[in-house]
Short mmCIF file of C-alpha atoms and ligand atoms in Angstrom, two decimals:
data_model
loop_
_atom_site.label_atom_id
_atom_site.label_comp_id
_atom_site.label_asym_id
_atom_site.label_seq_id
_atom_site.Cartn_x
_atom_site.Cartn_y
_atom_site.Cartn_z
CA UNK A 1 72.84 -118.67 77.55
CA UNK A 2 73.18 -122.41 77.06
CA UNK A 3 75.81 -122.43 79.77
CA UNK A 4 73.59 -120.68 82.31
CA UNK A 5 70.89 -123.19 81.61
CA UNK A 6 73.17 -126.17 82.14
CA UNK A 7 74.34 -124.82 85.48
CA UNK A 8 70.78 -124.32 86.65
CA UNK A 9 69.93 -127.87 85.67
CA UNK A 10 72.95 -129.10 87.54
CA UNK A 11 71.76 -127.40 90.69
CA UNK A 12 68.38 -129.01 90.42
CA UNK A 13 69.53 -132.50 89.65
CA UNK A 14 72.73 -132.64 91.67
CA UNK A 15 71.73 -130.65 94.73
CA UNK A 16 68.12 -131.60 94.98
CA UNK A 17 66.79 -135.00 95.50
CA UNK A 18 63.10 -134.36 95.87
CA UNK A 19 62.25 -135.40 99.43
CA UNK A 20 59.11 -137.35 100.33
CA UNK A 21 57.92 -134.79 102.88
CA UNK A 22 58.17 -131.03 103.11
CA UNK A 23 57.21 -128.12 105.29
CA UNK A 24 54.06 -126.12 104.67
CA UNK A 25 51.99 -123.43 106.39
CA UNK A 26 48.69 -125.27 106.77
CA UNK A 27 45.41 -123.46 107.34
CA UNK A 28 43.54 -125.42 110.02
CA UNK A 29 40.62 -123.10 110.76
CA UNK A 30 39.77 -119.46 111.43
CA UNK A 31 43.00 -117.60 112.28
CA UNK A 32 44.75 -120.92 112.74
CA UNK A 33 47.72 -121.57 110.46
CA UNK A 34 50.38 -124.05 111.53
CA UNK A 35 53.73 -125.04 110.20
CA UNK A 36 53.49 -128.75 109.45
CA UNK A 37 55.35 -131.58 107.75
CA UNK A 38 53.26 -132.82 104.82
CA UNK A 39 53.89 -135.18 101.87
CA UNK A 40 55.46 -133.65 98.77
CA UNK A 41 52.65 -133.82 96.20
CA UNK A 42 52.79 -136.53 93.53
CA UNK A 43 52.37 -135.37 89.96
CA UNK A 44 50.50 -137.05 87.12
CA UNK A 45 50.82 -136.92 83.32
CA UNK A 46 50.88 -133.38 81.96
CA UNK A 47 51.70 -131.93 85.38
CA UNK A 48 54.82 -130.35 86.84
CA UNK A 49 56.25 -130.03 90.33
CA UNK A 50 57.66 -126.60 91.20
CA UNK A 51 60.06 -125.93 94.04
CA UNK A 52 58.86 -122.63 95.45
CA UNK A 53 61.33 -119.82 95.83
CA UNK A 54 59.06 -116.85 96.59
CA UNK A 55 55.33 -116.57 97.19
CA UNK A 56 53.68 -113.23 97.89
CA UNK A 57 51.01 -112.90 100.56
CA UNK A 58 47.81 -111.52 99.06
CA UNK A 59 44.92 -109.77 100.80
CA UNK A 60 42.62 -112.56 99.67
CA UNK A 61 44.74 -115.17 101.51
CA UNK A 62 44.34 -113.11 104.68
CA UNK A 63 40.62 -112.73 104.15
CA UNK A 64 40.20 -116.50 103.78
CA UNK A 65 42.25 -117.17 106.91
CA UNK A 66 40.43 -114.57 109.02
CA UNK A 67 36.90 -115.28 107.82
CA UNK A 68 36.87 -119.06 107.59
CA UNK A 69 35.19 -118.71 104.18
CA UNK A 70 36.90 -121.94 103.04
CA UNK A 71 36.98 -125.41 104.60
CA UNK A 72 40.14 -126.56 106.37
CA UNK A 73 42.78 -127.91 105.96
CA UNK A 74 44.27 -126.02 103.05
CA UNK A 75 47.59 -124.62 101.92
CA UNK A 76 47.20 -121.14 100.48
CA UNK A 77 49.60 -118.99 98.47
CA UNK A 78 49.10 -118.20 94.79
CA UNK A 79 51.73 -115.62 93.84
CA UNK A 80 54.24 -118.35 93.26
CA UNK A 81 57.65 -118.24 91.58
CA UNK A 82 60.14 -121.08 91.64
CA UNK A 83 61.98 -123.75 89.70
CA UNK A 84 60.57 -126.74 87.87
CA UNK A 85 61.75 -129.69 89.97
CA UNK A 86 60.12 -132.49 88.00
CA UNK A 87 57.93 -132.87 84.93
CA UNK A 88 55.23 -135.45 84.39
CA UNK A 89 54.80 -137.67 81.35
CA UNK A 90 53.83 -135.84 78.17
CA UNK A 91 55.07 -132.45 79.36
CA UNK A 92 56.87 -130.88 76.40
CA UNK A 93 56.69 -127.21 77.30
CA UNK A 94 58.92 -127.28 80.38
CA UNK A 95 61.89 -129.16 81.73
CA UNK A 96 63.46 -129.50 85.16
CA UNK A 97 65.55 -126.52 86.19
CA UNK A 98 63.53 -123.86 84.40
CA UNK A 99 62.47 -120.84 86.41
CA UNK A 100 58.75 -120.21 86.26
CA UNK A 101 55.87 -118.30 87.72
CA UNK A 102 52.53 -120.12 87.98
CA UNK A 103 49.04 -118.69 87.92
CA UNK A 104 46.56 -120.76 89.85
CA UNK A 105 43.40 -119.87 87.91
CA UNK A 106 42.82 -120.26 84.17
CA UNK A 107 39.32 -120.12 82.66
CA UNK A 108 37.91 -122.69 80.20
CA UNK A 109 37.44 -120.16 77.41
CA UNK A 110 34.17 -121.69 76.27
CA UNK A 111 31.42 -121.30 78.85
CA UNK A 112 28.78 -118.54 79.01
CA UNK A 113 30.93 -116.37 81.26
CA UNK A 114 34.07 -116.85 79.17
CA UNK A 115 32.17 -115.99 75.96
CA UNK A 116 31.11 -112.81 77.71
CA UNK A 117 34.67 -112.21 78.93
CA UNK A 118 33.67 -112.41 82.59
CA UNK A 119 36.42 -114.93 83.18
CA UNK A 120 36.51 -114.67 86.97
CA UNK A 121 32.98 -116.10 87.09
CA UNK A 122 33.83 -119.21 84.97
CA UNK A 123 33.45 -122.51 86.87
CA UNK A 124 36.80 -123.80 85.56
CA UNK A 125 38.44 -120.54 86.56
CA UNK A 126 37.20 -120.96 90.10
CA UNK A 127 38.78 -124.43 90.19
CA UNK A 128 42.27 -123.98 91.57
CA UNK A 129 44.98 -125.68 89.50
CA UNK A 130 47.91 -125.59 91.94
CA UNK A 131 48.19 -127.49 95.18
CA UNK A 132 50.63 -128.49 97.89
CA UNK A 133 48.12 -130.99 99.28
CA UNK A 134 44.57 -131.06 100.69
CA UNK A 135 41.86 -129.17 98.77
CA UNK A 136 43.72 -127.32 95.97
CA UNK A 137 44.20 -123.73 97.17
CA UNK A 138 47.36 -122.41 95.56
CA UNK A 139 49.96 -124.17 97.69
CA UNK A 140 52.64 -121.49 97.45
CA UNK A 141 53.17 -121.43 101.22
CA UNK A 142 54.97 -124.78 100.94
CA UNK A 143 58.26 -126.02 99.60
CA UNK A 144 56.79 -127.74 96.55
CA UNK A 145 53.68 -127.14 94.47
CA UNK A 146 51.96 -129.50 92.08
CA UNK A 147 50.82 -127.65 88.94
CA UNK A 148 47.93 -129.32 87.14
CA UNK A 149 47.83 -129.90 83.41
CA UNK A 150 45.64 -126.98 82.29
CA UNK A 151 47.79 -124.59 84.30
CA UNK A 152 50.96 -126.10 82.79
CA UNK A 153 49.43 -125.48 79.35
CA UNK A 154 48.05 -121.99 79.83
CA UNK A 155 49.10 -120.58 83.19
CA UNK A 156 52.82 -121.25 83.61
CA UNK A 157 55.24 -118.59 82.44
CA UNK A 158 59.01 -118.84 82.08
CA UNK A 159 61.02 -116.21 83.96
CA UNK A 160 63.63 -114.61 81.70
CA UNK A 161 67.29 -114.47 82.72
CA UNK A 162 68.05 -111.42 84.78
CA UNK A 163 64.59 -111.24 86.35
CA UNK A 164 64.37 -112.29 89.98
CA UNK A 165 61.83 -114.65 91.49
CA UNK A 166 60.64 -111.73 93.60
CA UNK A 167 59.90 -109.50 90.61
CA UNK A 168 58.26 -112.43 88.78
CA UNK A 169 55.98 -113.26 91.71
CA UNK A 170 54.04 -110.07 90.92
CA UNK A 171 52.57 -111.30 87.63
CA UNK A 172 49.23 -112.25 89.18
CA UNK A 173 48.73 -109.14 91.34
CA UNK A 174 49.75 -106.92 88.41
CA UNK A 175 47.20 -108.70 86.23
CA UNK A 176 44.43 -107.96 88.73
CA UNK A 177 45.49 -104.30 88.80
CA UNK A 178 45.61 -103.97 85.00
CA UNK A 179 42.14 -105.49 84.93
CA UNK A 180 40.94 -102.88 87.43
CA UNK A 181 42.41 -100.04 85.36
CA UNK A 182 40.76 -101.42 82.19
CA UNK A 183 37.44 -101.54 84.03
CA UNK A 184 37.74 -97.81 84.70
CA UNK A 185 38.34 -97.01 81.00
CA UNK A 186 40.70 -94.18 81.86
CA UNK A 187 41.36 -91.50 79.32
CA UNK A 188 44.59 -89.58 79.09
CA UNK A 189 44.45 -86.39 81.09
CA UNK A 190 41.81 -87.58 83.52
CA UNK A 191 42.40 -87.03 87.22
CA UNK A 192 42.45 -90.21 89.28
CA UNK A 193 42.53 -90.44 93.05
CA UNK A 194 43.95 -93.70 94.42
CA UNK A 195 42.97 -94.16 98.06
CA UNK A 196 45.45 -96.40 99.86
CA UNK A 197 49.12 -96.76 98.96
CA UNK A 198 49.86 -100.27 100.06
CA UNK A 199 51.58 -102.41 97.41
CA UNK A 200 48.39 -102.85 95.38
CA UNK A 201 47.44 -99.17 95.60
CA UNK A 202 50.92 -98.29 94.40
CA UNK A 203 50.70 -100.65 91.43
CA UNK A 204 47.26 -99.26 90.54
CA UNK A 205 48.57 -95.70 90.78
CA UNK A 206 51.52 -96.52 88.52
CA UNK A 207 49.26 -98.17 85.97
CA UNK A 208 46.88 -95.20 86.01
CA UNK A 209 49.84 -92.93 85.36
CA UNK A 210 50.93 -95.21 82.52
CA UNK A 211 47.44 -94.81 81.06
CA UNK A 212 48.07 -91.07 80.88
CA UNK A 213 46.05 -89.99 83.91
CA UNK A 214 46.97 -87.30 86.40
CA UNK A 215 47.28 -89.40 89.53
CA UNK A 216 46.73 -88.23 93.09
CA UNK A 217 47.40 -90.71 95.89
CA UNK A 218 46.30 -90.67 99.50
CA UNK A 219 47.20 -92.70 102.57
CA UNK A 220 47.19 -92.35 106.35
CA UNK A 221 50.86 -93.33 106.55
CA UNK A 222 53.35 -90.69 105.38
CA UNK A 223 55.96 -93.42 104.76
CA UNK A 224 53.76 -94.86 102.04
CA UNK A 225 53.39 -91.46 100.39
CA UNK A 226 57.16 -91.13 100.41
CA UNK A 227 57.26 -94.48 98.64
CA UNK A 228 54.66 -93.23 96.11
CA UNK A 229 56.86 -90.18 95.55
CA UNK A 230 59.83 -92.40 94.82
CA UNK A 231 57.81 -94.02 92.04
CA UNK A 232 57.21 -90.63 90.45
CA UNK A 233 53.76 -90.10 91.96
CA UNK A 234 54.23 -86.55 93.12
CA UNK A 235 50.67 -85.54 93.99
CA UNK A 236 50.00 -87.01 97.40
CA UNK A 237 47.52 -86.33 100.18
CA UNK A 238 48.35 -87.17 103.78
CA UNK A 239 44.92 -88.41 104.83
CA UNK A 240 45.89 -88.24 108.50
CA UNK A 241 46.01 -84.46 108.16
CA UNK A 242 43.78 -83.46 105.26
CA UNK A 243 40.42 -84.50 103.86
CA UNK A 244 41.19 -86.25 100.57
CA UNK A 245 37.85 -85.37 98.96
CA UNK A 246 38.18 -81.71 99.83
CA UNK A 247 41.78 -81.59 98.58
CA UNK A 248 40.88 -83.31 95.32
CA UNK A 249 38.03 -80.88 94.70
CA UNK A 250 40.42 -77.99 95.23
CA UNK A 251 42.73 -79.56 92.64
CA UNK A 252 39.94 -79.98 90.07
CA UNK A 253 38.14 -76.64 90.03
CA UNK A 254 35.67 -77.96 92.56
CA UNK A 255 34.54 -80.97 90.48
CA UNK A 256 36.20 -83.95 92.13
CA UNK A 257 38.25 -86.69 90.49
CA UNK A 258 37.17 -88.25 87.20
CA UNK A 259 37.81 -91.62 88.79
CA UNK A 260 38.55 -92.84 92.29
CA UNK A 261 40.15 -96.19 93.06
CA UNK A 262 39.55 -97.63 96.50
CA UNK A 263 42.56 -99.75 97.39
CA UNK A 264 41.81 -100.15 101.09
CA UNK A 265 39.48 -102.81 102.44
CA UNK A 266 36.27 -102.38 104.40
CA UNK A 267 33.20 -100.37 103.53
CA UNK A 268 33.94 -97.25 105.56
CA UNK A 269 35.71 -95.51 102.69
CA UNK A 270 33.06 -96.12 100.02
CA UNK A 271 31.09 -92.99 100.85
CA UNK A 272 34.17 -90.70 101.00
CA UNK A 273 35.36 -92.23 97.71
CA UNK A 274 32.03 -91.41 96.06
CA UNK A 275 32.13 -87.90 97.50
CA UNK A 276 35.60 -87.36 96.02
CA UNK A 277 34.31 -88.27 92.53
CA UNK A 278 32.93 -85.67 90.13
CA UNK A 279 29.38 -85.99 88.80
CA UNK A 280 29.46 -88.55 85.99
CA UNK A 281 32.70 -90.01 87.34
CA UNK A 282 33.56 -93.58 88.35
CA UNK A 283 34.48 -95.28 91.59
CA UNK A 284 36.30 -98.59 91.50
CA UNK A 285 35.99 -100.91 94.49
CA UNK A 286 39.16 -102.97 94.40
CA UNK A 287 39.54 -104.22 97.97
CA UNK A 288 35.93 -104.78 99.06
CA UNK A 289 36.11 -108.57 99.08
CA UNK A 290 34.01 -109.21 102.17
CA UNK A 291 30.26 -109.55 101.67
CA UNK A 292 28.05 -107.29 103.76
CA UNK A 293 25.76 -104.30 103.54
CA UNK A 294 26.56 -100.67 103.15
CA UNK A 295 24.59 -97.44 102.96
CA UNK A 296 25.10 -95.37 99.83
CA UNK A 297 23.36 -92.28 98.57
CA UNK A 298 21.27 -93.58 95.64
CA UNK A 299 21.01 -90.10 94.17
CA UNK A 300 24.79 -89.99 93.86
CA UNK A 301 24.36 -92.84 91.37
CA UNK A 302 21.08 -91.74 89.74
CA UNK A 303 21.13 -87.93 89.80
CA UNK A 304 24.88 -87.33 89.93
CA UNK A 305 25.45 -90.26 87.54
CA UNK A 306 28.41 -91.60 89.46
CA UNK A 307 29.19 -95.17 88.49
CA UNK A 308 30.12 -97.69 91.14
CA UNK A 309 32.34 -100.35 89.58
CA UNK A 310 34.17 -103.40 90.84
CA UNK A 311 37.02 -105.61 89.67
CA UNK A 312 38.24 -108.86 91.15
CA UNK A 313 40.95 -111.34 90.31
CA UNK A 314 42.86 -111.66 87.05
CA UNK A 315 41.97 -111.80 83.36
CA UNK A 316 43.52 -114.39 81.06
CA UNK A 317 43.31 -111.84 78.24
CA UNK A 318 45.67 -109.55 80.15
CA UNK A 319 48.20 -112.26 80.92
CA UNK A 320 50.64 -111.30 78.16
CA UNK A 321 50.46 -107.65 79.05
CA UNK A 322 51.02 -108.41 82.74
CA UNK A 323 53.97 -110.67 81.97
CA UNK A 324 55.46 -107.96 79.75
CA UNK A 325 54.97 -105.28 82.40
CA UNK A 326 56.63 -107.39 85.09
CA UNK A 327 59.40 -109.05 83.08
CA UNK A 328 60.36 -105.82 81.26
CA UNK A 329 60.59 -104.22 84.68
CA UNK A 330 58.25 -101.39 83.71
CA UNK A 331 57.99 -101.03 87.46
CA UNK A 332 60.56 -102.08 90.01
CA UNK A 333 58.20 -104.31 91.94
CA UNK A 334 60.86 -105.81 94.21
CA UNK A 335 60.96 -102.42 95.88
CA UNK A 336 57.42 -103.00 97.13
CA UNK A 337 58.63 -105.93 99.24
CA UNK A 338 59.27 -104.77 102.78
CA UNK A 339 59.57 -108.15 104.51
CA UNK A 340 60.90 -111.53 103.39
CA UNK A 341 60.22 -114.49 105.65
CA UNK A 342 61.56 -118.03 105.41
CA UNK A 343 58.88 -120.71 105.41
CA UNK A 344 59.56 -121.64 109.04
CA UNK A 345 58.40 -118.11 109.96
CA UNK A 346 55.41 -118.33 107.64
CA UNK A 347 52.87 -117.89 110.44
CA UNK A 348 54.65 -114.75 111.61
CA UNK A 349 54.64 -113.48 108.02
CA UNK A 350 50.87 -113.98 107.73
CA UNK A 351 50.36 -112.25 111.07
CA UNK A 352 52.32 -109.22 110.01
CA UNK A 353 50.48 -109.08 106.69
CA UNK A 354 47.17 -109.22 108.54
CA UNK A 355 48.23 -106.36 110.83
CA UNK A 356 50.10 -103.99 108.54
CA UNK A 357 52.39 -101.41 110.05
CA UNK A 358 53.48 -98.09 108.56
CA UNK A 359 56.70 -99.73 107.43
CA UNK A 360 55.19 -102.93 106.05
CA UNK A 361 54.36 -103.19 102.36
CA UNK A 362 54.39 -106.40 100.36
CA UNK A 363 55.30 -109.41 102.46
CA UNK A 364 56.62 -112.56 100.86
CA UNK A 365 57.30 -116.06 102.11
CA UNK A 366 60.42 -117.64 100.68
CA UNK A 367 60.48 -121.41 101.10
CA UNK A 368 63.73 -121.29 99.15
CA UNK A 369 65.47 -119.53 102.03
CA UNK A 370 66.66 -120.95 105.35
CA UNK A 371 66.16 -117.81 107.35
CA UNK A 372 69.88 -117.21 107.54
CA UNK A 373 70.35 -113.57 106.54
CA UNK A 374 71.27 -113.59 102.90
CA UNK A 375 74.73 -112.39 102.10
CA UNK A 376 75.92 -112.03 98.53
CA UNK A 377 77.27 -115.27 97.20
CA UNK A 378 76.11 -117.40 100.13
CA UNK A 379 74.61 -120.64 98.94
CA UNK A 380 71.26 -120.84 100.66
CA UNK A 381 69.76 -124.24 99.90
CA UNK A 382 71.29 -124.23 96.46
CA UNK A 383 69.59 -121.08 95.29
CA UNK A 384 72.84 -119.17 94.91
CA UNK A 385 73.35 -120.05 91.26
CA UNK A 386 69.82 -118.96 90.49
CA UNK A 387 70.06 -115.85 92.59
CA UNK A 388 73.25 -114.97 90.77
CA UNK A 389 71.07 -114.40 87.75
CA UNK A 390 69.22 -111.56 89.38
CA UNK A 391 70.85 -108.64 87.66
ZN1 ZN B 401 46.71 -112.42 94.82
ZN1 ZN B 402 34.62 -120.65 81.22
#
């Protein structure tokens, strides 16, 4: 193991002078992201600089880009895996050459919200601790990311040998999904309907199965149901042909599912999700991130005692469990990646993610790739030694 480490270090120090500028996909306004040359961020004491290998595109990135909810310019991207390129003074935990995944949000642990375990509402949590320049916003859609001290301390995780950057980049999304499943308080044997089998819906469905539930999945795209099947989720509903609520009632002696997870955005599916739930059951809104108004039947909540729940972002308390799930490969998450784009095609990648197709699942941007199709053993920007460790 010592040998592998030395060779990785050699790649970093010999092959990689850190340049003064780098490429980044910069958000400039509503639906306006441009590939630009920007300065490589400087790091201070307690901070590290990470050279990004893979960064997943998340639905929340797309929402921010399409809605203009955040000021411009910014560099988004928070599902970041890469290699430590440089460490600041006083950093003892990490050294150059180590492979890491960084989480961009860590709560303070002390405020009112943290004491009540509502970490996503903590002011420190909302402060983003990773940046590639401009207002800190994740920065993973760039070649290098500056990781601030509290994230180095509590939100940076080493990637074990044999685990790829791609697999590791799922730690944050998996955390948000585990949090959603915890919110539902599933009991073994319960029937759960997961509406939407994009990458997040698939992770949620797998986690529900792991919690002992009988999982039914539905999607409009048959290709996604085939994918669900390949993960051992055998009960599927083709929502382009059948009414999911009706089918679920038929499968549950007319009751409806004990819990329904809504893993597709928008408010149009909230009513059908509630209708598919049994009296006294729960509905989890997982993808309803855009504020607005919606009509619901209040008696479904009061008289039928259906609970409408929500879950957003990650929980620091679930970090170890998420890391274990991902790094132990409890689920082959790489298989969820349908498209890999080099950074120079970052805008195209974001476009595709914003307009999913039947064959598109998780889309990642890989600043560590040149766009030359990867062939085994080819040294793409010095990543070959590291890639060789993907077993
Ligand atoms: Zn995310
Ligand atoms: Zn706090």
